[in-house]
PDB file of C-alpha atoms in Angstrom:
ATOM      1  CA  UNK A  24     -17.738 -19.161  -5.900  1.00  0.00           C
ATOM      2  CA  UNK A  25     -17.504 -15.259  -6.213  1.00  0.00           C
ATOM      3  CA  UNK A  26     -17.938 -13.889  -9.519  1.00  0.00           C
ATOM      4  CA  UNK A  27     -15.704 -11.057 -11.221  1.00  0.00           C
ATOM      5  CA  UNK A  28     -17.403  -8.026  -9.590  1.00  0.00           C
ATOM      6  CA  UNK A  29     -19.048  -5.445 -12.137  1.00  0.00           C
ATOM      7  CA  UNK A  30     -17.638  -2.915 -10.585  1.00  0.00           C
ATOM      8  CA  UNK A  31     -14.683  -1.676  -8.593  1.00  0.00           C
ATOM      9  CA  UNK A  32     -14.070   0.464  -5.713  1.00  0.00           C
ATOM     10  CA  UNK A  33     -11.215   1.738  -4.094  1.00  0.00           C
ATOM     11  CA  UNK A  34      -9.692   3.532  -0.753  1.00  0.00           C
ATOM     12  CA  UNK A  35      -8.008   6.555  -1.844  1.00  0.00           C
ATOM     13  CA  UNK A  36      -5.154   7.221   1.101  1.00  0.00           C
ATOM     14  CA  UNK A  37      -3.014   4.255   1.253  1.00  0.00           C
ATOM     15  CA  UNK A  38      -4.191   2.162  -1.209  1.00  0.00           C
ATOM     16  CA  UNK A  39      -4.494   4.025  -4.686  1.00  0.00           C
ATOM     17  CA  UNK A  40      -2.067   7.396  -3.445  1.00  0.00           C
ATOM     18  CA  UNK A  41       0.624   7.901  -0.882  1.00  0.00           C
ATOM     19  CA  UNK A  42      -0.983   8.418   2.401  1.00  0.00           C
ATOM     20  CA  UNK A  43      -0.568  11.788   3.092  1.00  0.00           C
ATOM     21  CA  UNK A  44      -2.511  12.666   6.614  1.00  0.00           C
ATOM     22  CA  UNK A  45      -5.109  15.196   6.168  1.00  0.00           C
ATOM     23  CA  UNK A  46      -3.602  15.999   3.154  1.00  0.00           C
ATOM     24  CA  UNK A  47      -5.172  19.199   1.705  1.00  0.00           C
ATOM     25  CA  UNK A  48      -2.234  19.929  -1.211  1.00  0.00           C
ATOM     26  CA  UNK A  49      -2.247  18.373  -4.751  1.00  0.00           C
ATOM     27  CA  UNK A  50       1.043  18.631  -4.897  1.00  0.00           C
ATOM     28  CA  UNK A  51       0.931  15.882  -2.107  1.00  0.00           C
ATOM     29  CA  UNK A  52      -0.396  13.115  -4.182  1.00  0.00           C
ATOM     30  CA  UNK A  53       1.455  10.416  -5.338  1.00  0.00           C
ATOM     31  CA  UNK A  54       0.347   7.458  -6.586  1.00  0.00           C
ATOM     32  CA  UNK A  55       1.128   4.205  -5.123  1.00  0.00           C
ATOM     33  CA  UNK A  56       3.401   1.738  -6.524  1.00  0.00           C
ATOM     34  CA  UNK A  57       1.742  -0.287  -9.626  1.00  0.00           C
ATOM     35  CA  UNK A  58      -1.671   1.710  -8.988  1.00  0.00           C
ATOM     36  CA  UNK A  59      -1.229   2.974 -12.476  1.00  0.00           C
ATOM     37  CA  UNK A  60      -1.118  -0.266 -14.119  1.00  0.00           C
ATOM     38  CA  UNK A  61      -3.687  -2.147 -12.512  1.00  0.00           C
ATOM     39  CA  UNK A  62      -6.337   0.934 -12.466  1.00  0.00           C
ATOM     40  CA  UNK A  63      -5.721   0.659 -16.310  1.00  0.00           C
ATOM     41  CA  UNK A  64      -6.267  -2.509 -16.717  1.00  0.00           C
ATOM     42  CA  UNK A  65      -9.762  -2.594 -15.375  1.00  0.00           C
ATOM     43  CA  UNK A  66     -10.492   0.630 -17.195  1.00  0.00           C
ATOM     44  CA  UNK A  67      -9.655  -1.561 -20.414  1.00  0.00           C
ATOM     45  CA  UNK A  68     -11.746  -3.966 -19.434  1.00  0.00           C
ATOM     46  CA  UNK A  69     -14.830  -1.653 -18.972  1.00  0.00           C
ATOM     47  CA  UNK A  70     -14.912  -2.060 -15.040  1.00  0.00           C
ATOM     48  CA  UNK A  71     -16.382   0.736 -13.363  1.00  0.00           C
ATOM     49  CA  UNK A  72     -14.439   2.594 -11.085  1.00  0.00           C
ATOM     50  CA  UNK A  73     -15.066   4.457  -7.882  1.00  0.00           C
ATOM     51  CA  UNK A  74     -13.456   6.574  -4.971  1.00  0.00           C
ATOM     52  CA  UNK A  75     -14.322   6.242  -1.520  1.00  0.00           C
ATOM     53  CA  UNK A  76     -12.638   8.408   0.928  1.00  0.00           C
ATOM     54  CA  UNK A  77     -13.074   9.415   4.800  1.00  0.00           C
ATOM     55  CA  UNK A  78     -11.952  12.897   4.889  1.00  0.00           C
ATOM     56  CA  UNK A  79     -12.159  13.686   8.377  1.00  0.00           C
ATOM     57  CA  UNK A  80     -10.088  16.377   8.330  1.00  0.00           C
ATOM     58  CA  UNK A  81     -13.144  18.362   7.343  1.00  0.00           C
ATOM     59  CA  UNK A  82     -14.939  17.842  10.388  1.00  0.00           C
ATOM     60  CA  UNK A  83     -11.988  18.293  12.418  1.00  0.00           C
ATOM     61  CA  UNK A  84     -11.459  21.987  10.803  1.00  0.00           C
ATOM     62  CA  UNK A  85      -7.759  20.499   9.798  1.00  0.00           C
ATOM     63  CA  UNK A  86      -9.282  20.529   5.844  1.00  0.00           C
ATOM     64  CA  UNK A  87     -12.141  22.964   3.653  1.00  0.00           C
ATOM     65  CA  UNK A  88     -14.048  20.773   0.945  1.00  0.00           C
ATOM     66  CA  UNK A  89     -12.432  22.756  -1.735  1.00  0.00           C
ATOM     67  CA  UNK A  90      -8.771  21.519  -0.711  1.00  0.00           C
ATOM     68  CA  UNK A  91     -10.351  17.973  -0.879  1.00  0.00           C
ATOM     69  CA  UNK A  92     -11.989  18.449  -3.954  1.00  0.00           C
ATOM     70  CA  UNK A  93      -8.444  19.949  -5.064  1.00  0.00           C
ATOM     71  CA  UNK A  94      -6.885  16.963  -4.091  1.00  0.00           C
ATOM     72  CA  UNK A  95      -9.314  14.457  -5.710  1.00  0.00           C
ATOM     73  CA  UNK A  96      -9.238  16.695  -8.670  1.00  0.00           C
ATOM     74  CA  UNK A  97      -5.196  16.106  -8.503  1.00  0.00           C
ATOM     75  CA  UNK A  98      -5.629  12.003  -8.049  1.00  0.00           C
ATOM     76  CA  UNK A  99      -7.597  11.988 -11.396  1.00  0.00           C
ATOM     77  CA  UNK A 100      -5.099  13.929 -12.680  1.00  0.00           C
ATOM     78  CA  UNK A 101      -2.033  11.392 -11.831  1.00  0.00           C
ATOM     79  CA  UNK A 102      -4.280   8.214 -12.163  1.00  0.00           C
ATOM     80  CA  UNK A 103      -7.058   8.933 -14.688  1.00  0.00           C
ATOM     81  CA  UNK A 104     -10.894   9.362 -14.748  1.00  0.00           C
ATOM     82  CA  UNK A 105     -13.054   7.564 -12.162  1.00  0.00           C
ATOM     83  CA  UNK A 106     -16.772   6.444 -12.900  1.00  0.00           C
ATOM     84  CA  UNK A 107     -17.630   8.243  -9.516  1.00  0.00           C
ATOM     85  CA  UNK A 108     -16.499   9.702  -5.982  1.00  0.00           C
ATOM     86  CA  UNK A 109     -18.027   9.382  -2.648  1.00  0.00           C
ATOM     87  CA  UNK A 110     -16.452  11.288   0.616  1.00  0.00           C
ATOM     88  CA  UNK A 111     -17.577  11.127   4.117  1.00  0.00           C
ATOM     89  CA  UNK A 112     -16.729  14.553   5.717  1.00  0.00           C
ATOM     90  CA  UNK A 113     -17.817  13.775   9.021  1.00  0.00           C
ATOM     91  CA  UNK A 114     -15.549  12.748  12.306  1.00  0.00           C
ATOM     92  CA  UNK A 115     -15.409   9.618  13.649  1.00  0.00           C
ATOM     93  CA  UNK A 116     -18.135  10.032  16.675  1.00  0.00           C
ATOM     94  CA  UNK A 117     -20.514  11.945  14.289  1.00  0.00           C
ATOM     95  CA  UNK A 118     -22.589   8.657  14.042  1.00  0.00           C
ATOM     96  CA  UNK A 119     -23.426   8.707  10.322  1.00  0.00           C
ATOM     97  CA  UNK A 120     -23.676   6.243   8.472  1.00  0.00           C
ATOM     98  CA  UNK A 121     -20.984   6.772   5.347  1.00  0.00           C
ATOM     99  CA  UNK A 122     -17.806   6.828   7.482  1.00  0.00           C
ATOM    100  CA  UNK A 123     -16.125   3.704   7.055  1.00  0.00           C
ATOM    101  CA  UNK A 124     -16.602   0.999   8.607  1.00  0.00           C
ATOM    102  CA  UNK A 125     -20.559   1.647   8.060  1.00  0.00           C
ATOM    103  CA  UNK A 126     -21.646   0.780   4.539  1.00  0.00           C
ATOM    104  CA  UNK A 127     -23.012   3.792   3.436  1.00  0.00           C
ATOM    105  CA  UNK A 128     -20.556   5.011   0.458  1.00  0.00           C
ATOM    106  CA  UNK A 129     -20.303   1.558  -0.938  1.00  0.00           C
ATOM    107  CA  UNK A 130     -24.547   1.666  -1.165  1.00  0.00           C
ATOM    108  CA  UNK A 131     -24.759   5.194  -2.095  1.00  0.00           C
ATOM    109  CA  UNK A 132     -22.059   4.146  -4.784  1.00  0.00           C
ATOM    110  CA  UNK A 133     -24.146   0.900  -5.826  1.00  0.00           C
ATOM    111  CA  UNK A 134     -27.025   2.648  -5.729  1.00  0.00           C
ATOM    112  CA  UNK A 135     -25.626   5.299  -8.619  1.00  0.00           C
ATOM    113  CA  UNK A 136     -23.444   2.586 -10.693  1.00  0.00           C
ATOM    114  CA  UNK A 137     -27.212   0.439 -11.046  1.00  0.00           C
ATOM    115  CA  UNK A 138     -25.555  -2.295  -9.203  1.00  0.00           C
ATOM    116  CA  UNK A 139     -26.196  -4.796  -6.332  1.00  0.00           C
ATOM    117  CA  UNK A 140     -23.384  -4.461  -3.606  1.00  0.00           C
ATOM    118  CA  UNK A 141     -22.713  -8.302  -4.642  1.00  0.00           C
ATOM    119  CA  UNK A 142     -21.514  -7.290  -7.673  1.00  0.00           C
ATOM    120  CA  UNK A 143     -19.116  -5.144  -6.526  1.00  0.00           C
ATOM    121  CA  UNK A 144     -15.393  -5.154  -4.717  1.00  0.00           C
ATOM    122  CA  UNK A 145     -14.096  -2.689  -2.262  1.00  0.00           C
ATOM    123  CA  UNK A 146     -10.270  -2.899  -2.296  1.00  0.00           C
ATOM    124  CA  UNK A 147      -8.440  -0.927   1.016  1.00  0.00           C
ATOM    125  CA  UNK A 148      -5.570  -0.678   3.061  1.00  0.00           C
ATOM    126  CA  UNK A 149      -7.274  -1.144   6.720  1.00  0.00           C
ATOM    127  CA  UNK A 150      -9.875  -3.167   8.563  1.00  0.00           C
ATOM    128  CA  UNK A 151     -12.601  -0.474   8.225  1.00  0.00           C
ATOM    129  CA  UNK A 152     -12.483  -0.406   4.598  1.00  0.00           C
ATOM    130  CA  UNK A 153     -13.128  -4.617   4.875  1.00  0.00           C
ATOM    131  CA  UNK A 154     -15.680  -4.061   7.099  1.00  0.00           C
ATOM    132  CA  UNK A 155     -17.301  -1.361   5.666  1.00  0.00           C
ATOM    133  CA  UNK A 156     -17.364  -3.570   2.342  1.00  0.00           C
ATOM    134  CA  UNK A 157     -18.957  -6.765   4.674  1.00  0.00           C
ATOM    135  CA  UNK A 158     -21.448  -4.725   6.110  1.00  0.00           C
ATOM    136  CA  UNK A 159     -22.750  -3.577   2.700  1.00  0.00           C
ATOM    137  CA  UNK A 160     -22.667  -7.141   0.926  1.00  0.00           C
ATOM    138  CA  UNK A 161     -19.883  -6.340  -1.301  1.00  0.00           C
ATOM    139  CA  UNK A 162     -16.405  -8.154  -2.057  1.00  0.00           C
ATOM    140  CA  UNK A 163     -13.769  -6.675   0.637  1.00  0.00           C
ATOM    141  CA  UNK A 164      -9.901  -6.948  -0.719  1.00  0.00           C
ATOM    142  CA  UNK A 165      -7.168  -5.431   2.148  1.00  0.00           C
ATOM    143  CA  UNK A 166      -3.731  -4.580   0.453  1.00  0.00           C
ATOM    144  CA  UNK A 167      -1.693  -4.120   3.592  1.00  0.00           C
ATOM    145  CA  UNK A 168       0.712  -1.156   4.114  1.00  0.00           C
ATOM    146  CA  UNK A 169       3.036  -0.666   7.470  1.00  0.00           C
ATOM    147  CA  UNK A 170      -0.111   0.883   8.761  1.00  0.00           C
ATOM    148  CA  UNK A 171      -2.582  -1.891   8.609  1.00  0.00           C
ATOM    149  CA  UNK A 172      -2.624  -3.781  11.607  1.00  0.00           C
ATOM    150  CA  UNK A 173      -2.197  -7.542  12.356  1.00  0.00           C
ATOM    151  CA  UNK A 174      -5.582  -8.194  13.416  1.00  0.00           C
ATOM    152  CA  UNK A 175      -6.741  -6.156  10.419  1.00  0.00           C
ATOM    153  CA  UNK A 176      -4.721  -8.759   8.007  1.00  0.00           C
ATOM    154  CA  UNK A 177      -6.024 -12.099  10.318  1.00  0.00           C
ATOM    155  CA  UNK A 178      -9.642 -10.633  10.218  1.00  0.00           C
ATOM    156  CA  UNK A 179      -9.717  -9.842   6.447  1.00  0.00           C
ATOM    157  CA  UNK A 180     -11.251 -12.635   4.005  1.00  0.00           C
ATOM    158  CA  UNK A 181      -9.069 -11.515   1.272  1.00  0.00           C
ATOM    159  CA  UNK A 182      -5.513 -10.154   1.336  1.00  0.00           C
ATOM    160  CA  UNK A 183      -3.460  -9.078  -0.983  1.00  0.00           C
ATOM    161  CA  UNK A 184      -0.347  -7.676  -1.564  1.00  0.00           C
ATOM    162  CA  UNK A 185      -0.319  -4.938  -4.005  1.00  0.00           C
ATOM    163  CA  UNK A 186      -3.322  -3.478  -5.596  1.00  0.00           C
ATOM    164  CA  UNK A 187      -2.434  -5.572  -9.051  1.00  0.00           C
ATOM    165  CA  UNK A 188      -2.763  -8.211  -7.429  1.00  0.00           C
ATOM    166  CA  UNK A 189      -6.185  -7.559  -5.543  1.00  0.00           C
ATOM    167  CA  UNK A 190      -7.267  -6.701  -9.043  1.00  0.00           C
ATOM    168  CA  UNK A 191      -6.191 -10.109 -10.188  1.00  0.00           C
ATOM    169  CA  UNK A 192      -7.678 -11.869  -7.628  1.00  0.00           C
ATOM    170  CA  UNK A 193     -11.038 -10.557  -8.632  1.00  0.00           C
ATOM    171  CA  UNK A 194     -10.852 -10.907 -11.780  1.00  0.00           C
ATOM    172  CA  UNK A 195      -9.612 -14.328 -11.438  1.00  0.00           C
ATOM    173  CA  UNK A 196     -12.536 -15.538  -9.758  1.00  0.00           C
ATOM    174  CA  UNK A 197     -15.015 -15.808 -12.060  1.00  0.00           C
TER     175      UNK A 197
END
């Protein structure tokens, strides 16, 4: 039987704010339904809490690091502090190893939070953020959105169906 994970991590487009493609304007962000709630709940609890985020838009010249940094800077803004961020700039054929589905961010953000990737959860909104979280070790959580694919849901080992409720499956695991 799982455990309740020391730490929590999190998809930014589509599962904490709106999905907003390639979005480069803070003005853009707006945090999804209940987010709010359950983000403060674990922050009462003294869960850790990080953001990991393909920004591909970067590599694809649609995006500068500064707008993304804006736009991060805007998500704490709406949602609160996070313990840390991770971003993978790079395009989908780059081949390295942080863009999700490859585990890299969720290590990297193990590695700084002092944890094993056992102890922690990734919650997303597609398959790659489940896989990503497999391929690392860690707890993977999908919270579906009209985006997420079938096969995504069937191939997932735990769905939910809002973020509060990903957070209370976690927590009620223990």
């Amino acid at each position: 039987m799982r455990s309740e994970p020391k730490a929590v991590l999190l998809d930014r487009d589509g599962t904490i704010v709106v999905d907003v493609p390639y979005n480069g304007d803070p003005e853009q962000v707006v945090a999804m339904p209940g987010a709010q709630e359950a983000l403060d709940g674990l922050r009462a609890a003294g869960v850790p809490l990080g953001v990991l985020t393909n920004q591909s838009g970067i590599a694809r010249g649609l995006l500068t690091a500064a707008q993304v940094d804006a736009v991060n800077e805007r998500v704490e803004t709406v949602l609160g502090p996070f313990d840390l961020w991770e971003l993978c700039p790079h395009g989908p054929g780059d081949g390295c190893t942080c863009r999700k589905p490859a585990p890299g961010m969720i290590l990297r953000a193990c590695e700084r939070l002092g944890l094993h990737p056992s102890e922690v959860a990734f919650i997303g909104d597609i398959g790659s953020d489940v896989e990503a979280a497999a391929a690392a070790g860690a707890t993977g959580v999908l919270v579906p959105t009209p985006v997420t694919r079938q096969e995504e849901i069937d191939a997932a080992p735990l769905v939910a169906g809002t973020l509060a409720e990903a957070v209370t499956l976690l927590r009620g695991s223990a």
